[in-house]
Coordinates of C-alpha atoms and ligand atoms in Angstrom, one line a residue:
Chain T
M24 CA 125.9 106.3 131.0
T25 CA 123.5 107.8 134.0
T26 CA 122.4 111.8 134.8
N27 CA 120.4 109.8 138.6
E28 CA 123.4 111.7 140.6
I29 CA 122.3 115.0 137.9
E30 CA 120.8 117.3 140.7
N31 CA 120.0 120.2 138.7
P32 CA 116.6 120.8 138.1
L33 CA 116.4 121.8 134.7
I34 CA 118.2 119.0 133.4
K35 CA 116.0 116.4 135.0
Y36 CA 113.1 118.5 133.7
L37 CA 114.1 118.6 130.0
L38 CA 115.1 114.6 130.6
H39 CA 111.5 114.2 131.8
L40 CA 109.6 116.0 128.6
A41 CA 112.5 114.4 126.1
D42 CA 111.6 111.2 127.7
N43 CA 107.9 111.6 127.5
A44 CA 108.2 112.8 123.5
L45 CA 110.1 110.0 122.6
I46 CA 108.9 106.7 124.7
I47 CA 105.0 108.6 123.2
G48 CA 106.5 108.7 119.7
H49 CA 108.6 105.7 120.4
R50 CA 105.0 103.4 120.5
N51 CA 103.1 105.3 118.5
S52 CA 106.0 104.8 115.5
E53 CA 104.5 100.9 116.2
W54 CA 101.6 101.5 114.2
C55 CA 103.4 102.6 111.3
G56 CA 102.1 100.5 108.2
H57 CA 99.4 98.9 110.4
G58 CA 96.9 101.6 110.6
P59 CA 93.1 100.9 110.2
A60 CA 93.4 103.4 107.1
L61 CA 96.6 104.9 105.4
E62 CA 94.9 108.6 106.0
Q63 CA 95.2 107.6 109.8
D64 CA 98.7 105.7 109.4
I65 CA 100.3 109.5 107.6
A66 CA 98.8 110.9 110.7
L67 CA 100.0 108.6 113.1
T68 CA 103.1 108.1 111.9
N69 CA 103.3 111.9 111.4
I70 CA 102.9 113.0 114.8
A71 CA 105.6 110.4 115.6
L72 CA 107.6 112.2 113.7
D73 CA 107.2 115.2 115.3
Q74 CA 106.9 113.6 119.1
V75 CA 110.7 112.3 117.8
G76 CA 111.8 116.0 116.8
Q77 CA 110.5 117.3 119.8
A78 CA 112.3 114.9 122.2
R79 CA 115.3 115.5 119.8
N80 CA 115.1 119.8 121.0
F81 CA 115.0 118.6 124.4
Y82 CA 117.7 115.5 124.3
Q83 CA 120.3 118.0 122.5
Y84 CA 119.7 120.9 125.0
A85 CA 120.1 118.4 128.0
A86 CA 123.0 117.2 126.9
S87 CA 124.8 120.8 125.9
L88 CA 124.6 121.4 129.9
I89 CA 125.4 118.4 131.1
S90 CA 128.7 118.6 129.0
D91 CA 129.0 121.9 130.2
L92 CA 128.2 120.4 133.5
N93 CA 130.4 116.9 133.7
G94 CA 133.0 118.4 131.0
E95 CA 132.0 114.9 128.8
I96 CA 130.2 115.2 125.8
I97 CA 126.7 114.2 125.9
T98 CA 124.1 114.5 122.8
E99 CA 120.9 113.9 122.0
D100 CA 121.7 109.8 121.1
S101 CA 123.9 109.3 125.1
L102 CA 120.6 110.2 126.1
A103 CA 118.3 108.2 124.4
Y104 CA 120.5 105.1 123.6
L105 CA 122.6 104.7 126.6
R106 CA 120.9 105.6 130.0
D107 CA 118.6 102.9 131.2
S108 CA 115.5 102.4 132.6
W109 CA 115.8 103.5 136.2
D110 CA 117.4 107.1 133.9
F111 CA 114.4 107.4 132.0
K112 CA 111.1 110.5 133.9
N113 CA 109.1 109.8 131.1
C114 CA 105.7 109.2 132.3
L115 CA 103.5 105.7 132.7
L116 CA 101.0 106.3 129.6
A117 CA 103.8 106.8 127.8
E118 CA 105.3 103.6 127.8
L119 CA 102.5 101.1 127.8
P120 CA 101.3 99.2 125.3
N121 CA 99.4 100.1 122.4
G122 CA 96.6 98.1 122.4
D123 CA 94.1 98.7 120.2
W124 CA 92.9 101.6 118.5
A125 CA 90.5 102.5 120.9
Q126 CA 94.1 102.1 123.3
T127 CA 95.5 104.2 121.3
I128 CA 93.3 106.9 121.4
L129 CA 93.2 107.2 124.4
K130 CA 96.6 107.3 125.4
Q131 CA 97.5 110.3 122.7
F132 CA 94.5 112.0 123.8
I133 CA 95.6 112.5 126.9
V134 CA 99.2 113.0 126.6
S135 CA 98.7 116.0 123.8
V136 CA 96.1 117.4 125.9
Y137 CA 99.0 117.2 128.6
Q138 CA 100.8 118.6 126.3
Y139 CA 99.6 121.1 125.0
Y140 CA 98.2 123.1 128.1
L141 CA 101.7 122.5 129.5
Y142 CA 103.9 124.0 126.3
Q143 CA 101.6 126.6 125.9
A144 CA 102.7 127.6 129.8
L145 CA 106.2 126.8 128.8
A146 CA 106.7 129.0 126.1
Q147 CA 106.1 132.6 128.6
H148 CA 108.4 131.2 130.7
E149 CA 112.5 132.9 131.8
N150 CA 114.5 130.3 129.9
E151 CA 114.0 131.1 126.5
K152 CA 115.4 128.6 125.3
L153 CA 112.7 126.4 126.7
A154 CA 110.4 128.9 125.8
G155 CA 111.9 128.6 122.2
I156 CA 110.9 124.7 122.3
A157 CA 108.0 124.9 123.8
A158 CA 106.9 127.2 121.3
K159 CA 107.9 125.2 118.4
S160 CA 106.2 122.3 119.4
L161 CA 102.7 124.2 120.2
K162 CA 101.6 124.0 116.7
E163 CA 102.6 120.3 116.3
L164 CA 100.8 120.1 119.4
S165 CA 97.6 121.6 118.4
Y166 CA 97.1 119.0 115.9
H167 CA 97.7 116.6 118.2
L168 CA 95.6 117.6 120.2
R169 CA 92.8 118.0 117.6
W170 CA 93.0 115.0 115.5
S171 CA 93.1 112.8 118.7
S172 CA 90.2 114.2 120.0
D173 CA 88.0 114.1 116.8
W174 CA 89.1 110.8 116.9
V175 CA 87.8 111.0 120.7
L176 CA 85.1 112.1 119.7
R177 CA 84.6 109.3 116.6
L178 CA 84.9 106.6 118.8
G179 CA 82.8 107.4 121.4
D180 CA 80.1 108.3 119.4
G181 CA 80.5 106.1 116.7
T182 CA 79.0 102.6 117.0
Q183 CA 78.2 100.6 119.7
E184 CA 81.4 99.0 119.0
S185 CA 83.3 101.8 118.8
K186 CA 81.9 103.1 122.0
K187 CA 82.5 99.7 124.4
R188 CA 85.9 99.9 123.3
M189 CA 86.7 103.3 124.2
Q190 CA 85.1 102.3 127.6
D191 CA 87.5 99.7 127.9
A192 CA 90.4 101.9 127.1
I193 CA 89.2 104.0 130.0
A194 CA 89.2 101.3 132.5
I195 CA 92.6 100.2 131.3
L196 CA 94.5 103.4 131.0
W197 CA 92.9 105.4 133.2
S198 CA 94.9 105.0 136.4
Y199 CA 98.2 105.9 134.6
T200 CA 96.5 109.9 133.8
K201 CA 97.1 111.3 137.5
E202 CA 100.6 111.0 136.8
W203 CA 100.8 113.9 134.7
T204 CA 99.8 116.7 137.3
D205 CA 101.6 114.9 140.5
Y206 CA 104.4 117.6 139.8
V207 CA 107.6 116.6 141.0
D208 CA 110.4 118.8 143.2
Y209 CA 112.1 119.3 139.7
E210 CA 108.9 120.2 137.9
L211 CA 107.7 122.3 140.4
N212 CA 111.0 123.9 140.9
I213 CA 110.4 124.4 136.6
L214 CA 107.0 125.5 136.4
G215 CA 106.1 127.5 140.1
E216 CA 102.7 128.8 140.1
S217 CA 102.0 127.9 136.5
I218 CA 101.0 124.8 137.6
I219 CA 98.1 125.5 138.7
A220 CA 96.2 126.9 135.1
I221 CA 97.5 124.5 133.4
Q222 CA 95.9 121.9 135.5
K223 CA 92.2 123.6 135.5
N224 CA 92.8 123.6 131.4
C225 CA 93.4 119.6 131.5
E226 CA 90.5 118.7 133.4
E227 CA 88.1 120.7 131.6
K228 CA 89.7 119.9 127.9
I229 CA 89.4 116.8 129.1
T230 CA 86.0 116.9 130.6
A231 CA 84.5 118.7 127.6
V232 CA 85.2 116.4 125.0
F233 CA 85.1 113.2 127.2
E234 CA 81.0 114.4 127.9
E235 CA 80.1 115.3 124.4
A236 CA 82.0 112.3 123.3
G237 CA 79.3 110.7 125.9
L238 CA 82.0 108.8 127.9
T239 CA 81.9 108.2 131.5
I240 CA 85.0 108.6 133.1
P241 CA 86.2 107.2 136.8
Q242 CA 85.6 108.2 139.9
D243 CA 87.7 107.1 143.0
I244 CA 90.3 105.1 141.7
W245 CA 94.0 104.1 142.1
M246 CA 96.2 106.0 140.5
H247 CA 99.9 105.0 139.5
K248 CA 103.0 107.1 139.3
G249 CA 106.5 106.5 139.7
G250 CA 108.0 106.6 136.0
K251 CA 109.3 110.6 136.5
I252 CA 111.8 109.8 139.5
G253 CA 112.3 106.7 137.1
K254 CA 109.9 103.6 138.8
H255 CA 108.8 102.3 135.8
T256 CA 106.3 99.4 134.2
E257 CA 108.4 96.4 132.7
H258 CA 107.3 97.8 129.3
L259 CA 109.5 100.6 129.3
G260 CA 112.6 97.4 129.7
Y261 CA 111.6 95.7 126.1
I262 CA 111.5 99.3 124.6
L263 CA 114.6 99.8 125.6
S264 CA 116.8 96.4 125.0
E265 CA 114.5 97.1 121.3
M266 CA 115.2 100.4 120.7
Q267 CA 119.6 100.3 121.9
F268 CA 120.3 97.7 120.6
L269 CA 122.4 99.0 117.5
Q270 CA 124.9 101.3 120.1
R271 CA 124.7 98.6 123.0
A272 CA 126.0 95.8 120.3
Y273 CA 128.2 98.3 118.1
P274 CA 129.5 100.7 121.2
N275 CA 131.0 103.7 120.1
V276 CA 130.3 104.0 116.2
E277 CA 128.4 106.0 113.9
W278 CA 125.7 105.7 112.3
Chain A
M56 CA 86.7 111.2 56.6
E57 CA 85.7 109.3 59.7
T58 CA 88.2 107.9 62.5
S59 CA 86.9 105.0 64.6
L60 CA 86.9 106.5 68.5
E61 CA 89.9 104.0 68.8
E62 CA 91.9 105.6 65.7
Q63 CA 91.1 108.5 67.6
F64 CA 92.6 107.7 70.4
Q65 CA 95.8 106.3 69.2
Q66 CA 96.6 109.3 67.6
K67 CA 95.6 111.5 70.6
I68 CA 98.7 109.9 71.9
D69 CA 100.6 110.0 69.4
Q70 CA 100.6 113.4 69.5
E71 CA 101.5 112.8 73.3
I72 CA 98.4 114.6 74.0
K73 CA 97.1 113.4 77.7
I74 CA 94.2 111.5 78.3
E75 CA 91.7 112.2 81.3
P76 CA 89.3 110.0 82.8
K77 CA 86.6 111.1 81.6
D78 CA 88.1 110.8 78.1
W79 CA 86.9 108.0 75.4
M80 CA 89.1 104.9 75.9
P81 CA 89.4 100.9 75.3
E82 CA 89.0 99.4 77.6
K83 CA 91.9 97.3 77.7
Y84 CA 93.4 99.7 78.6
R85 CA 91.7 101.2 81.1
Q86 CA 92.2 97.5 82.8
T87 CA 96.0 98.0 82.2
L88 CA 96.3 100.4 84.3
I89 CA 93.9 99.9 87.4
R90 CA 95.9 97.1 87.6
Q91 CA 99.7 99.1 86.4
I92 CA 98.8 101.9 89.4
S93 CA 96.7 99.8 91.5
Q94 CA 99.6 97.0 91.8
H95 CA 101.4 100.7 92.0
A96 CA 99.5 102.0 95.0
H97 CA 99.5 98.4 96.8
S98 CA 103.8 98.0 96.0
E99 CA 104.5 101.3 98.2
V100 CA 101.7 100.4 101.0
V101 CA 103.5 97.4 101.2
G102 CA 107.2 98.3 100.8
M103 CA 106.5 100.2 104.2
L104 CA 106.4 96.9 106.4
P105 CA 110.0 96.2 105.5
E106 CA 111.4 99.0 106.0
G107 CA 108.9 99.3 109.0
N108 CA 110.7 96.6 110.3
W109 CA 113.8 99.1 111.8
I110 CA 112.0 102.6 113.1
T111 CA 111.4 100.6 116.6
R112 CA 115.6 100.1 116.6
A113 CA 117.3 102.8 114.2
P114 CA 120.3 103.2 115.4
S115 CA 119.9 106.8 116.5
L116 CA 117.7 109.4 116.9
R117 CA 118.6 110.8 113.0
R118 CA 117.5 108.4 111.1
K119 CA 114.8 107.2 113.1
A120 CA 113.0 110.2 112.3
I121 CA 114.7 109.8 109.0
L122 CA 113.4 106.9 108.5
L123 CA 109.9 108.1 109.9
A124 CA 109.5 110.5 107.6
K125 CA 111.2 108.6 104.3
I126 CA 108.1 106.0 105.4
Q127 CA 105.5 108.3 105.2
D128 CA 106.8 109.6 101.9
E129 CA 105.9 106.0 100.8
A130 CA 102.2 105.7 102.6
G131 CA 101.7 109.4 100.9
H132 CA 102.7 107.4 97.6
G133 CA 100.2 104.9 97.8
L134 CA 98.0 107.3 98.6
Y135 CA 97.9 109.5 95.5
L136 CA 98.4 105.8 93.2
Y137 CA 95.2 104.6 94.8
S138 CA 93.2 108.2 93.7
A139 CA 95.0 108.5 90.5
A140 CA 93.7 104.7 89.7
E141 CA 90.0 105.6 91.8
T142 CA 89.4 108.1 88.7
L143 CA 89.7 104.8 86.2
G144 CA 86.5 103.6 88.4
I145 CA 87.9 101.2 90.7
S146 CA 87.4 101.8 94.5
R147 CA 90.3 102.1 97.1
D148 CA 88.6 99.2 98.8
E149 CA 87.9 97.2 96.0
M150 CA 91.5 97.6 95.2
Y151 CA 92.5 96.5 99.1
H152 CA 90.4 93.2 98.0
Q153 CA 91.6 92.4 95.7
L154 CA 95.5 92.8 96.9
H155 CA 94.0 91.0 100.3
A156 CA 92.5 88.0 97.9
G157 CA 96.0 87.4 96.2
N158 CA 94.6 88.8 93.1
A159 CA 96.9 91.5 92.9
K160 CA 100.4 91.4 92.8
Y161 CA 102.7 94.1 94.3
S162 CA 106.8 94.5 93.6
S163 CA 108.3 91.3 94.8
I164 CA 111.1 93.6 96.0
F165 CA 108.9 93.9 99.2
N166 CA 109.1 90.3 99.8
Y167 CA 113.0 89.8 101.1
P168 CA 113.3 90.2 104.6
T169 CA 115.1 93.0 106.5
L170 CA 118.1 91.6 108.3
T171 CA 120.3 94.1 109.5
W172 CA 120.2 97.9 109.4
A173 CA 122.2 98.4 106.5
D174 CA 119.2 97.0 104.4
M175 CA 117.4 100.2 105.2
G176 CA 120.5 102.1 103.2
A177 CA 120.6 98.6 100.5
I178 CA 116.5 99.7 100.4
G179 CA 117.0 103.7 99.3
W180 CA 119.6 103.4 97.5
L181 CA 118.8 100.4 95.8
V182 CA 115.1 99.7 95.8
D183 CA 114.5 103.4 96.0
G184 CA 117.2 103.2 92.5
A185 CA 115.0 100.9 90.4
A186 CA 112.2 102.2 91.6
I187 CA 113.1 105.8 90.0
M188 CA 114.3 104.0 86.7
N189 CA 111.1 102.8 85.8
Q190 CA 109.1 106.0 86.9
V191 CA 110.4 109.0 86.0
P192 CA 109.2 107.2 82.1
L193 CA 106.2 107.2 83.9
C194 CA 106.0 111.3 84.6
R195 CA 105.3 111.4 80.6
T196 CA 103.1 108.4 80.4
S197 CA 99.6 108.9 78.3
F198 CA 97.3 108.5 81.0
G199 CA 97.0 111.9 83.1
P200 CA 97.0 111.7 86.8
Y201 CA 99.0 108.8 86.3
A202 CA 101.4 111.0 84.9
R203 CA 100.9 113.6 87.8
A204 CA 101.2 111.3 90.6
M205 CA 104.5 110.0 89.1
V206 CA 105.9 113.7 89.1
R207 CA 104.9 113.7 92.7
V208 CA 106.7 110.7 94.0
C209 CA 109.8 110.7 91.5
K210 CA 110.7 113.8 93.6
E211 CA 110.1 112.1 96.7
E212 CA 112.4 109.3 95.8
S213 CA 115.3 110.5 94.5
F214 CA 115.3 112.2 98.0
H215 CA 115.3 108.5 99.6
Q216 CA 117.4 107.8 96.4
R217 CA 120.2 109.8 98.6
Q218 CA 119.4 109.1 101.5
G219 CA 119.9 105.4 101.2
F220 CA 122.9 106.0 99.6
E221 CA 125.0 108.3 102.1
S222 CA 123.7 106.3 105.3
L223 CA 125.1 103.3 103.4
W224 CA 128.0 105.5 103.2
V225 CA 129.2 106.4 106.7
L226 CA 128.1 102.7 107.3
S227 CA 131.3 102.1 104.2
K228 CA 133.8 103.8 106.3
G229 CA 132.9 102.5 109.3
T230 CA 134.6 100.5 111.5
D231 CA 135.3 96.4 110.1
E232 CA 131.6 95.3 111.7
Q233 CA 129.9 98.3 109.6
K234 CA 131.3 97.7 106.1
R235 CA 130.3 93.6 105.9
M236 CA 127.2 94.6 107.2
C237 CA 126.9 97.3 104.4
Q238 CA 128.5 94.7 101.6
D239 CA 125.9 92.3 103.0
A240 CA 123.3 94.0 102.4
I241 CA 123.9 94.5 99.2
N242 CA 124.8 91.2 97.7
R243 CA 121.1 90.3 99.7
W244 CA 119.5 93.2 97.3
W245 CA 121.5 93.2 94.5
W246 CA 119.3 90.5 92.7
P247 CA 116.3 90.7 93.8
C248 CA 116.8 94.6 92.7
L249 CA 117.5 93.7 89.1
M250 CA 114.3 91.5 88.9
M251 CA 112.4 94.6 90.3
F252 CA 112.6 95.4 85.6
G253 CA 110.1 91.9 85.6
P254 CA 111.3 89.4 82.8
P255 CA 112.7 89.7 79.8
D256 CA 112.3 91.6 76.8
D257 CA 111.7 88.2 74.5
E258 CA 109.2 86.9 77.9
S259 CA 107.3 90.0 78.2
H260 CA 104.2 89.9 77.6
N261 CA 102.5 93.2 78.2
T262 CA 105.2 95.7 76.9
I263 CA 104.4 95.9 72.6
Q264 CA 100.5 97.0 73.6
S265 CA 102.0 99.1 76.8
M266 CA 104.6 100.7 74.7
Q267 CA 102.4 101.6 72.1
W268 CA 99.9 103.4 74.6
K269 CA 102.1 105.2 75.7
I270 CA 101.7 104.1 79.1
K271 CA 105.8 102.5 79.2
R272 CA 108.0 104.1 76.8
F273 CA 111.3 101.6 77.9
S274 CA 111.8 97.8 77.8
N275 CA 112.2 96.2 81.2
D276 CA 116.3 95.1 79.4
E277 CA 116.6 99.0 78.5
L278 CA 115.6 100.1 82.5
R279 CA 117.7 97.4 84.0
Q280 CA 120.2 97.7 81.4
K281 CA 120.3 101.6 82.7
F282 CA 120.5 100.7 86.5
V283 CA 123.2 98.4 86.1
D284 CA 125.2 101.4 84.1
M285 CA 124.2 103.8 87.2
I286 CA 124.8 101.3 89.9
A287 CA 128.1 99.8 89.0
E288 CA 129.0 103.7 88.8
Q289 CA 127.5 104.9 92.5
I290 CA 129.4 101.6 94.0
K291 CA 132.7 102.4 93.9
I292 CA 132.1 105.9 95.8
L293 CA 131.3 103.2 98.7
S294 CA 134.4 101.2 97.8
M295 CA 132.1 98.1 97.5
K296 CA 131.7 95.5 95.3
L297 CA 128.2 94.1 93.2
P298 CA 127.9 90.4 93.9
D299 CA 128.5 89.7 90.1
P300 CA 131.8 88.8 88.7
D301 CA 130.5 89.2 85.1
L302 CA 130.0 93.0 85.9
K303 CA 132.4 94.1 83.8
W304 CA 132.5 97.6 80.9
N305 CA 132.2 96.7 77.2
E306 CA 133.3 99.5 75.7
E307 CA 131.8 98.1 72.7
K308 CA 129.0 98.6 73.9
K309 CA 129.3 101.1 76.6
H310 CA 127.8 99.5 79.3
Y311 CA 128.2 96.7 81.7
D312 CA 127.9 93.9 80.9
Y313 CA 126.1 91.4 83.6
G314 CA 125.5 88.2 84.7
K315 CA 122.3 85.9 84.3
I316 CA 119.6 86.7 86.6
N317 CA 117.8 83.9 88.6
W318 CA 114.6 83.8 86.9
E319 CA 113.5 81.1 88.4
E320 CA 113.7 83.3 91.8
F321 CA 111.6 85.3 89.9
W322 CA 108.9 83.0 89.2
Q323 CA 108.6 81.1 92.7
V324 CA 108.6 84.9 94.5
L325 CA 105.6 85.9 92.7
K326 CA 104.3 83.2 93.4
G327 CA 103.6 83.0 96.6
N328 CA 107.2 81.4 97.3
G329 CA 109.7 84.4 98.4
P330 CA 110.7 84.2 101.9
C331 CA 108.0 86.8 103.0
N332 CA 105.3 87.0 100.6
K333 CA 102.9 85.3 103.3
E334 CA 104.2 88.1 106.4
R335 CA 103.6 90.5 104.5
L336 CA 100.4 89.4 103.4
D337 CA 99.1 88.2 106.2
T338 CA 100.3 91.9 108.0
R339 CA 97.9 94.1 105.6
K340 CA 94.7 91.7 106.5
K341 CA 95.5 92.2 109.3
A342 CA 95.6 95.5 109.5
W343 CA 92.7 95.8 107.3
D344 CA 90.5 93.6 109.8
D345 CA 91.8 95.5 113.2
G346 CA 90.6 98.1 111.2
A347 CA 87.5 97.3 110.4
W348 CA 85.4 98.7 112.9
V349 CA 87.2 101.6 113.4
R350 CA 86.1 102.8 110.0
D351 CA 82.5 101.3 110.9
A352 CA 83.0 104.3 113.4
A353 CA 84.0 106.9 111.8
T354 CA 81.5 106.2 108.7
A355 CA 78.7 105.7 111.4
Y356 CA 79.8 108.9 113.0
A357 CA 80.1 111.1 109.5
V358 CA 76.3 109.6 108.9
K359 CA 75.7 111.8 112.1
K360 CA 77.2 114.4 111.9
S361 CA 76.1 115.0 108.3
N362 CA 72.5 114.8 108.9
N363 CA 73.0 117.3 112.0
Q364 CA 75.1 119.7 109.5
L365 CA 74.9 119.2 106.1
N366 CA 78.3 118.0 106.2
N367 CA 80.9 115.1 105.2
S368 CA 84.1 115.8 105.2
N369 CA 84.5 114.0 108.5
S370 CA 85.4 110.2 107.2
V371 CA 88.0 108.3 108.5
Y372 CA 89.6 109.2 104.5
A373 CA 89.2 112.5 104.9
N374 CA 92.7 114.3 105.2
L375 CA 93.3 115.5 108.1
H376 CA 96.7 115.7 108.4
Ligands
FE2_52 FE1 107.0 105.3 97.0
FE2_53 FE1 107.5 103.8 94.1
FE2_54 FE1 111.2 105.7 98.1

């Protein structure tokens, strides 16, 4: 299936939120069984589980809207498993490979900051269903944000090696951070004025944590974008071919 | 009349009084428990790998969430068990070193590969099922911390078993390909699961002492028989077959008879020659080695913080969950 011809901004926006959650959840789930300490393995798996859960809520809502629109039966699974990469609307940062623990932590911190303040705003949205999902996720997000901030501090202010690895992670990933607040039409349509406060909260939080961790934010560098309108890195195709394998190999069956 | 410490200890055991970490215990009891509990903890953690293999390929979002939660539970079991072993005076790091050096074992079942999605169901139903058989009696084992850890673990394991069965049930009602997948997984997991109960009683050297100390309450063969009896009934609901032509209800014994287990395979896997031994251990070692700088950073940070605020809760082992 393709959802590219759908013009409804709410549906596009829901897919964007769901895709972000699913793809970063997928990456985090790759750590399961491989973490640096058992407690942290559990913590990151727990975060991945929350993210898959959030993705499901948004997909289910989107699926019900698309089904109403098209008359065909669309499910959370058809949205996750039967779209190709040009249909996915997640930010590029979410799909980048995990790298080492420092890169994973940085990715998760950035994602948590943007999701936390975004969901905080969405929890007040006039669309009650959207607000409900956001409010429900907010508790999880505050844990993700605390956990990932704690780790940014530990690594930034831990050993020389951890500081260097953290600064390397910033060098690799920073050009993928601006996309989160580089809003496209469907986001503006849903978020309206609230983007100003979201952007401000996010920047303040990142600056504060980086300052405490003794980490430097690069200035004036090129910023990548495109994920929100379906222009992805090469990595997403591999994620999808792995994730969608069974649904593609054995179509139309129940699992 | 004076009784020796050893006699007092055995009297407590005979009266079903739990042994607690600070109580006097024979050194051999302590060592037996350390070996058994750490082996069990390692099994939980290594056991995350064969199932973790399918997280990114789970065929639906619901199945993905169930699988993630299940593996997270197994990690939690590892945690409780390492903590229980630590009460006997060994650190978690030491236990890891024993595992990585090849001096501590984990359940051989996890040295078999997960080749299709049906293996997730088969592991839940059969592997967790066999684990429950072994572990339910351990809820009454004589060492208090181990028994209490087992109570929590067993609750979750029986949940896993039902989920695994349900997952196979869906396959068994599905397309021909799904049915074949289901049967194939059962074929591959059945015999290794029977081996999970350990060698036959007449070859099992630890059993007698462990029974006397009530670390163990049933012999390997007794538990294996209970498992066969349970699964031989449950498989009827799936309309699948166990890969054993000799499996037959024995009216006289009121048990199922089953065929000969290939003990040569069991000993080979135990020696390190199973299909995935090397891979599993290498994966664990790599995770540990790659994580060294992370643990160092967390420790350094915790030290700095505790120097600042006399607060030592910020270590990498803090339960941030
Ligand atoms: Fe377990
Ligand atoms: Fe277990
Ligand atoms: Fe389990």
